[in-house]
XYZ file of C-alpha atoms in Angstrom:
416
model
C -27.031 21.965 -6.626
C -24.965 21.201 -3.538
C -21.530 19.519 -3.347
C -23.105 15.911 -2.408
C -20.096 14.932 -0.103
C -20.365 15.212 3.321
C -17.163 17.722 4.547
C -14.144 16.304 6.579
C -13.857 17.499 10.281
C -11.551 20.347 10.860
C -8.542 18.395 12.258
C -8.619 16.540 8.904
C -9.127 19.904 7.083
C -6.319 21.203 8.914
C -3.530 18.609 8.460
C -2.134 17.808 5.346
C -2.310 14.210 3.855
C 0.929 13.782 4.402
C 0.643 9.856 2.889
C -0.334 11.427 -0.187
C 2.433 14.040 -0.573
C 4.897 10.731 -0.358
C 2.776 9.329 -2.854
C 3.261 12.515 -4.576
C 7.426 12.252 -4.346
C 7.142 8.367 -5.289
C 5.393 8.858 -8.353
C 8.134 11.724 -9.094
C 10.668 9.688 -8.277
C 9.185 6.797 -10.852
C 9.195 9.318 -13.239
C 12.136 10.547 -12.957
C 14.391 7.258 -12.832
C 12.115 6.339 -16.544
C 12.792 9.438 -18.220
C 16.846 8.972 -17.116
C 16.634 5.528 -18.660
C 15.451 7.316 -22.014
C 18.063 9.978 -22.050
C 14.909 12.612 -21.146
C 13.996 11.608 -24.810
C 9.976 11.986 -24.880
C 9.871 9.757 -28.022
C 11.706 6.378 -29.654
C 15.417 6.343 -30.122
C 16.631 4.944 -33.461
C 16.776 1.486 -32.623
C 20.783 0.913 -33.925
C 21.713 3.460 -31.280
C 19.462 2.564 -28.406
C 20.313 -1.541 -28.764
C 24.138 -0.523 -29.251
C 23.799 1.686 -25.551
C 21.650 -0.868 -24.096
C 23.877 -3.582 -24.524
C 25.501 -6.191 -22.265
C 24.323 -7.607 -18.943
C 24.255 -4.822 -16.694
C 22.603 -2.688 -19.344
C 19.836 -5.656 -19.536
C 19.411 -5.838 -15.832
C 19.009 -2.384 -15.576
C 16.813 -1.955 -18.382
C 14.890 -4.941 -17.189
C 13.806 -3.917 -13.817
C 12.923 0.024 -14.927
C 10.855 -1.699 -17.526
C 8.951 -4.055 -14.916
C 9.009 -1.548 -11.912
C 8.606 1.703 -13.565
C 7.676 2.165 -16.789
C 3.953 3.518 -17.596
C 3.206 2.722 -13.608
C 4.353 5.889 -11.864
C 3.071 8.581 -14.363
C -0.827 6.173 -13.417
C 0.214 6.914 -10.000
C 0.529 10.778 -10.600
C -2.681 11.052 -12.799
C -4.481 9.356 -9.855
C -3.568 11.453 -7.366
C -4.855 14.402 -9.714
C -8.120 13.006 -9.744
C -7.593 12.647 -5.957
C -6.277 15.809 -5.309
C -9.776 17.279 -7.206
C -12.041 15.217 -4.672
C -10.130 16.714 -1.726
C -10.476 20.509 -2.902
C -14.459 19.996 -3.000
C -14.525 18.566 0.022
C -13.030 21.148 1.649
C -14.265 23.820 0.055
C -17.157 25.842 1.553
C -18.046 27.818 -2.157
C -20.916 27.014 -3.234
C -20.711 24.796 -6.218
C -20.698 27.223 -9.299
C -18.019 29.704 -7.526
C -16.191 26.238 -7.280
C -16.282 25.445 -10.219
C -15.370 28.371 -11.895
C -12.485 28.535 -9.693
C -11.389 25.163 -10.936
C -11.888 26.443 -14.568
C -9.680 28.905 -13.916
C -6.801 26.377 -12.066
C -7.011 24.705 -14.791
C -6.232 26.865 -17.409
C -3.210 28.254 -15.445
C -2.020 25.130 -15.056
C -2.483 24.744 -18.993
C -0.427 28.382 -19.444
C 2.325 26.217 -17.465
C 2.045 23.192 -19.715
C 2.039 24.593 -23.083
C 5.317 26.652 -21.864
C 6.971 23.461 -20.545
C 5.881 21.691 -23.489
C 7.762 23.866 -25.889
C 11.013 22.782 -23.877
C 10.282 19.229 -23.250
C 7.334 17.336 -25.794
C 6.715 14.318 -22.814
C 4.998 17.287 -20.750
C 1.545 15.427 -18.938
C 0.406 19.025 -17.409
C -1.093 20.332 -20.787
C -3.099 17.068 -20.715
C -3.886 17.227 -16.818
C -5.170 20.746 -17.786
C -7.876 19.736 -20.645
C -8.802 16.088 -19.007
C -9.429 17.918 -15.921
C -12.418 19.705 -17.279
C -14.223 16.237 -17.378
C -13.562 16.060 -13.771
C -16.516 18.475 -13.240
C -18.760 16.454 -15.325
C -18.271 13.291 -13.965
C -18.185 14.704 -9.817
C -22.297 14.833 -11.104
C -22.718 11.321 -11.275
C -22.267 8.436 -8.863
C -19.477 6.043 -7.568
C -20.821 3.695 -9.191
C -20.465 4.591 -12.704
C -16.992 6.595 -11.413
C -15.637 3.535 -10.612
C -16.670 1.612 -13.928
C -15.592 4.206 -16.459
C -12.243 4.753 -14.160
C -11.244 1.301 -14.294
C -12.416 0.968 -18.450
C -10.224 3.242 -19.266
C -7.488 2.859 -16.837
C -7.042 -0.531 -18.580
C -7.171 1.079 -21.997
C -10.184 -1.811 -23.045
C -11.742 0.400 -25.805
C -8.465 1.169 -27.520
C -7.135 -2.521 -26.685
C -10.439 -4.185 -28.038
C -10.549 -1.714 -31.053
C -7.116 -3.033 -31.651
C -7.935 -6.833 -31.398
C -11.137 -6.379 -33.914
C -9.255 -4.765 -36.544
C -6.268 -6.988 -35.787
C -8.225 -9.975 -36.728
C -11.014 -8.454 -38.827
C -8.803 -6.222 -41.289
C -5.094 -7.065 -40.776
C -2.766 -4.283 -42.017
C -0.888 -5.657 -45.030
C 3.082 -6.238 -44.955
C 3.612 -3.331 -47.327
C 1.098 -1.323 -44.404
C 3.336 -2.482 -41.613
C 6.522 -1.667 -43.315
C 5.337 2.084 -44.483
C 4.511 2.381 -40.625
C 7.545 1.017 -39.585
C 9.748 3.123 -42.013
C 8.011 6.586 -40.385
C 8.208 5.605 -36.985
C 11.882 4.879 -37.686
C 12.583 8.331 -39.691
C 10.897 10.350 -36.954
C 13.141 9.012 -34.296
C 16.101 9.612 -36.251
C 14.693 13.502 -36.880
C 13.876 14.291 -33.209
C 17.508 12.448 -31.982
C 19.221 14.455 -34.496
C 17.580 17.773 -32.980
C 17.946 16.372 -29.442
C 21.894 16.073 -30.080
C 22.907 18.698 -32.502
C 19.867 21.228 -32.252
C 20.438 24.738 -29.887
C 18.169 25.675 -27.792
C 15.708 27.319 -30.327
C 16.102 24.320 -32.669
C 14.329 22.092 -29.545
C 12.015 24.790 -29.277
C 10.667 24.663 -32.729
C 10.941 21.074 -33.007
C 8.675 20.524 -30.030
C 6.362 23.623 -31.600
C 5.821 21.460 -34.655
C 5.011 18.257 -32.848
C 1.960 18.693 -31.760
C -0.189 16.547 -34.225
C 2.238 13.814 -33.534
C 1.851 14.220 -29.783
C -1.892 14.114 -30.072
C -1.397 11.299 -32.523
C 0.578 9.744 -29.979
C -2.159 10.352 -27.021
C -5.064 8.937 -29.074
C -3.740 6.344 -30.962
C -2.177 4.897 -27.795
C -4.980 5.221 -25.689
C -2.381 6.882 -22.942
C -5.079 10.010 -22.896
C -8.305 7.516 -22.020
C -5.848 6.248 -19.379
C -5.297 9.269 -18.060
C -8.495 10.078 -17.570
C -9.396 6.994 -16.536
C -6.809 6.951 -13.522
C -8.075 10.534 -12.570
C -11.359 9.143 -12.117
C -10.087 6.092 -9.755
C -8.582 8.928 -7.861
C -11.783 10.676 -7.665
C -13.346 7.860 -6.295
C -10.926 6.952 -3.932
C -11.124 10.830 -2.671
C -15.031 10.665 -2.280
C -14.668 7.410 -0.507
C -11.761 9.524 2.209
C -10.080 6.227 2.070
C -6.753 8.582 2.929
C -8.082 10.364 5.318
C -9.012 7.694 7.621
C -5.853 4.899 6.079
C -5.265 3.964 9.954
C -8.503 3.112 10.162
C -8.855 1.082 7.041
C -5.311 -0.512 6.830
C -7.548 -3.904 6.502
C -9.075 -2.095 2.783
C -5.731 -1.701 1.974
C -3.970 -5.059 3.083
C -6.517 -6.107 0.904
C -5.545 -4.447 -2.638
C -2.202 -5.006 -2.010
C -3.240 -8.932 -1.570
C -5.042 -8.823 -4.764
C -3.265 -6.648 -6.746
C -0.378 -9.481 -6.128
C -2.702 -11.946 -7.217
C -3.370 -10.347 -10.738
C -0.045 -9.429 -10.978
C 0.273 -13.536 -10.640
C -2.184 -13.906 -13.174
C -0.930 -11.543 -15.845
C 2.651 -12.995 -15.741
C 1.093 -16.448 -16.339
C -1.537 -15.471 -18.876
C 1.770 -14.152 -21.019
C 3.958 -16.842 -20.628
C 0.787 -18.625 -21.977
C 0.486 -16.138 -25.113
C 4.074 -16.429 -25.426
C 3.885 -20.447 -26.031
C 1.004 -20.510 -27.858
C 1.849 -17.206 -29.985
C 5.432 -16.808 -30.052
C 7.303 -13.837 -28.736
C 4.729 -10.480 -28.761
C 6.849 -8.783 -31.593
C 6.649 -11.757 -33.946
C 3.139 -12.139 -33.257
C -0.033 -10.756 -35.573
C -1.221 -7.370 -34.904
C -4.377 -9.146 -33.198
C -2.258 -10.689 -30.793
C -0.068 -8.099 -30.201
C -3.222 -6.029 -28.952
C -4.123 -9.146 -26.248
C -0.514 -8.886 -24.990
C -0.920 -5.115 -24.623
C -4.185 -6.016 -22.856
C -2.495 -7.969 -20.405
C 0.593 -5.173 -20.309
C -2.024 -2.693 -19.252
C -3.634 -4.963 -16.527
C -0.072 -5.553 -14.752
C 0.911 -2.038 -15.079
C -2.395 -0.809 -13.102
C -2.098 -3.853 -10.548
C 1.416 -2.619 -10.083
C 0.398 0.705 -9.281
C -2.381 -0.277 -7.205
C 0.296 -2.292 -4.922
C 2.668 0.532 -4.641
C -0.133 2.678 -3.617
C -1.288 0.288 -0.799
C 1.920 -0.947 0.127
C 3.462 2.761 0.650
C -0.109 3.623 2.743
C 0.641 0.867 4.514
C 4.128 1.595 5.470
C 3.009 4.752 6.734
C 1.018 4.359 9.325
C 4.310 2.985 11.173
C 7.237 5.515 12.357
C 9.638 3.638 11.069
C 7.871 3.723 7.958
C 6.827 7.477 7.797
C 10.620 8.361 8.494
C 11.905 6.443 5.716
C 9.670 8.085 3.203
C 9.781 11.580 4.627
C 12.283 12.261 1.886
C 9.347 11.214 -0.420
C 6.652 13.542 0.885
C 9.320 16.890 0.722
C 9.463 16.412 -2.535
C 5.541 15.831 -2.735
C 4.586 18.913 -1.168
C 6.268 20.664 -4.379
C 4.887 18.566 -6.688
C 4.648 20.624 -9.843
C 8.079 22.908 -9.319
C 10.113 19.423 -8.938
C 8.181 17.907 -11.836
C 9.145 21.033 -13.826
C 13.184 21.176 -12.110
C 13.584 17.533 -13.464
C 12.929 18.769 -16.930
C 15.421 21.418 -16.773
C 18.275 18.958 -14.825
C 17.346 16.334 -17.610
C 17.749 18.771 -20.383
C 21.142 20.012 -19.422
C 22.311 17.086 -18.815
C 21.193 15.028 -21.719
C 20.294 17.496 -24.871
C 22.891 18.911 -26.926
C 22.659 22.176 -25.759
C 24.069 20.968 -22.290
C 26.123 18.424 -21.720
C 25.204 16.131 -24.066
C 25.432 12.849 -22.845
C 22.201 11.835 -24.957
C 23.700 9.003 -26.661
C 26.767 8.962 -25.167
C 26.718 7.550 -21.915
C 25.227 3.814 -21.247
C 21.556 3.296 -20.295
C 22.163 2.102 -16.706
C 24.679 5.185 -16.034
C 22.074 7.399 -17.400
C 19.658 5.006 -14.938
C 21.176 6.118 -11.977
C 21.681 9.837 -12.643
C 18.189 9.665 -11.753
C 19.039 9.174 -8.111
C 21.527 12.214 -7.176
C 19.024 14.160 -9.010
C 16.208 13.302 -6.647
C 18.777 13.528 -3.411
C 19.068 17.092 -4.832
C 15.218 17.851 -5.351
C 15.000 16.149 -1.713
C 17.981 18.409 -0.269
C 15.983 21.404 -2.441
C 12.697 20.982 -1.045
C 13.461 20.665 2.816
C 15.087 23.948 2.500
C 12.152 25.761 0.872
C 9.817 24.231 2.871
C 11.826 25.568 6.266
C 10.478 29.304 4.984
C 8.183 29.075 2.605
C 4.655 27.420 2.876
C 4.794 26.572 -0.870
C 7.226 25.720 -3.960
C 7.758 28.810 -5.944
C 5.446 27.250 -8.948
C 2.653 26.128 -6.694
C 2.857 29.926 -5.042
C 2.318 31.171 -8.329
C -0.549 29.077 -9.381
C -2.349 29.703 -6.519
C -1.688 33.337 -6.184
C -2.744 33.550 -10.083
C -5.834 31.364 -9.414
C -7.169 33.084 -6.713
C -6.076 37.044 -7.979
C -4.096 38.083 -5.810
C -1.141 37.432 -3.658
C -0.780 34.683 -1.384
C 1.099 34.655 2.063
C 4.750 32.444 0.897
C 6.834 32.602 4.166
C 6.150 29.834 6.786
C 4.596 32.240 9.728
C 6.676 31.810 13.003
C 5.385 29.492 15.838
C 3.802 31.403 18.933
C 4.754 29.812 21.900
């Protein structure tokens, strides 16, 4: 079988996307600023504590706009350029297809070894679930756009977990007693994993996070965050095979246009809940049925949203004045996977109990906008490494590791 993608032309294989590294540093920085807002917590906060720390106006305005800017859009963003990131290694590679794949096999599961260690000090790692997902990758670069495109976008919108949830909503309702039981562990768990967040040492956290993996795979499936996942790794994918990145000057029109429409739905979603919300009441007061349309209509925004940034930061790009106010973004890009890994160890010491503690402490807008002199360090950070070294020290590793044996680190000296 042959790779059936035609290959870019040097100069393309030669220079590096350099949209998509600020892409790369956007979603981070999304990330980032969300997982601030939660005190680096990876699950719910007891709600007495969290409503007490989230009150008053600036609190709410803060709150507000993470929750309509950021939340579940930038960590789409990052799965998608996974997915897009795979398309680009095929096409450029000149292995034939089996010694690619294995290769890719063998990424993967480094990148796994990385996730399951990172996991054990932080329980919202993603790169444990990059690592498995990413097998299907493989599977689905056999088929065609087509049906790339379709499953992508099912899943990206969560509709089989979302309709599941409607059915059963309406068909077979839990009971009150049901709800409450449900209720009663969700609360007890968040009180548990606070409680080991703020008093636990180091090894406690370590434990704690050993022990949670039913819950976290609980969490994955029973969310349907996992079938998004995947599903935004296979948008990716498509949007790699199409090279609509690759040639973004010369399809600015393609993405004027999903920025235009992705504006419209956004339109459309906003009205469709105000419209749930008069006929239905507020989404928590509503029945479980209904609560599963709002989440419908959640999902929809959140992937317009993310479609929008995406265009609208392309856009920007192709303009100098817009490619030097995002450089920032695309340093930070370029080390994708050693920044994603330094927030978790900024966040911890900063937040957990073994550090500074201010997990339940500080407000959630002050812990909001930590977020930002933590990024203006991983920006400060990355421009140095980058002036010597071709790679971050993580993404040295991984490749060194995945192709068995040492890679060249230092930038080499220009020849004049």
């Amino acid at each position: 079988m042959t790779i059936p993608y035609a290959l870019p032309t040097k100069r393309l294989q030669a220079a590096r996307l350099q949209v998509v590294d600020a892409l790369r540093g956007a979603a981070l920085l999304g990330i980032l600023v969300v997982h601030c807002n939660r005190w680096f917590t990876a699950d719910a906060l007891p709600k007495q504590l969290y409503d007490f720390h989230a009150a008053g106006p600036l609190n709410a305005l803060v709150i507000g706009k993470v929750e309509l800017l950021f939340v579940d859009k930038f960590y789409t963003l990052f799965s998608f350029l996974f997915g897009l990131s795979f398309a680009l290694m095929i096409s450029r590679s000149h292995e034939a297809p089996a010694v690619f794949y294995r290769r890719f096999l063998r990424r993967l599961c480094i990148l796994g070894a990385i996730g399951l260690l990172h996991y054990l000090h932080w329980r919202g790692d993603i790169l444990l679930i990059y690592a498995a997902l990413g097998v299907l990758l493989l599977l689905f670069n056999r088929v065609s756009n087509r049906v790339v495109l379709l499953f992508g976008l099912l899943l990206a919108l969560n509709l089989p977990v979302n309709l599941v949830r409607i059915y059963h909503g309406w068909a077979a309702p839990p009971t009150q007693s049901e709800r409450q039981h449900r209720l009663a562990l969700l609360a007890r768990n968040a009180v548990t994993n606070y409680r080991t967040l703020v008093h636990g040492s180091y090894s406690d956290n370590f434990l704690a996070n050993a022990h949670s993996f039913g819950n976290a795979l609980n969490f994955q499936f029973g969310s349907g965050r996992i079938y998004q996942t995947l599903g935004a790794f296979l948008i990716g994918l498509y949007a790699g095979r199409r090279r609509i990145f690759q040639y973004a000057t010369e399809k600015q029109a393609l993405f004027r246009r999903f920025a235009f429409f992705a504006v419209l739905v956004l339109v459309g979603t906003k009205a469709l809940a105000l419209l749930l919300t008069r006929t239905y009441g507020p989404e928590l007061q509503a029945s479980d049925a209904v609560r599963a349309i709002f989440r419908t209509v959640y999902d929809l925004r959140n992937v317009a949203t993310t479609a929008f940034y995406i265009a609208g930061l392309t856009l920007l790009f192709q303009y100098w004045p817009g490619r030097w106010a995002v450089a920032p973004l695309s340093l930070v890009g370029r080390m994708a996977l050693t920044n994603y890994l330094l927030q978790t160890l900024v966040g911890s010491l900063l937040f957990f109990g073994y550090g500074l503690g201010l997990q339940g402490t500080s407000q959630l807008w002050v812990a909001s906008l930590l977020s930002l002199p933590i990024f203006m360090l991983q920006v400060g950070l990355s421009a140095y490494w980058l002036q010597h070294f071709s790679y971050g020290p993580v993404e040295w590793a991984w490749r060194s590791l995945t192709l068995g044996k040492m890679q060249p680190m230092r930038v080499r000296p220009v020849l004049s």
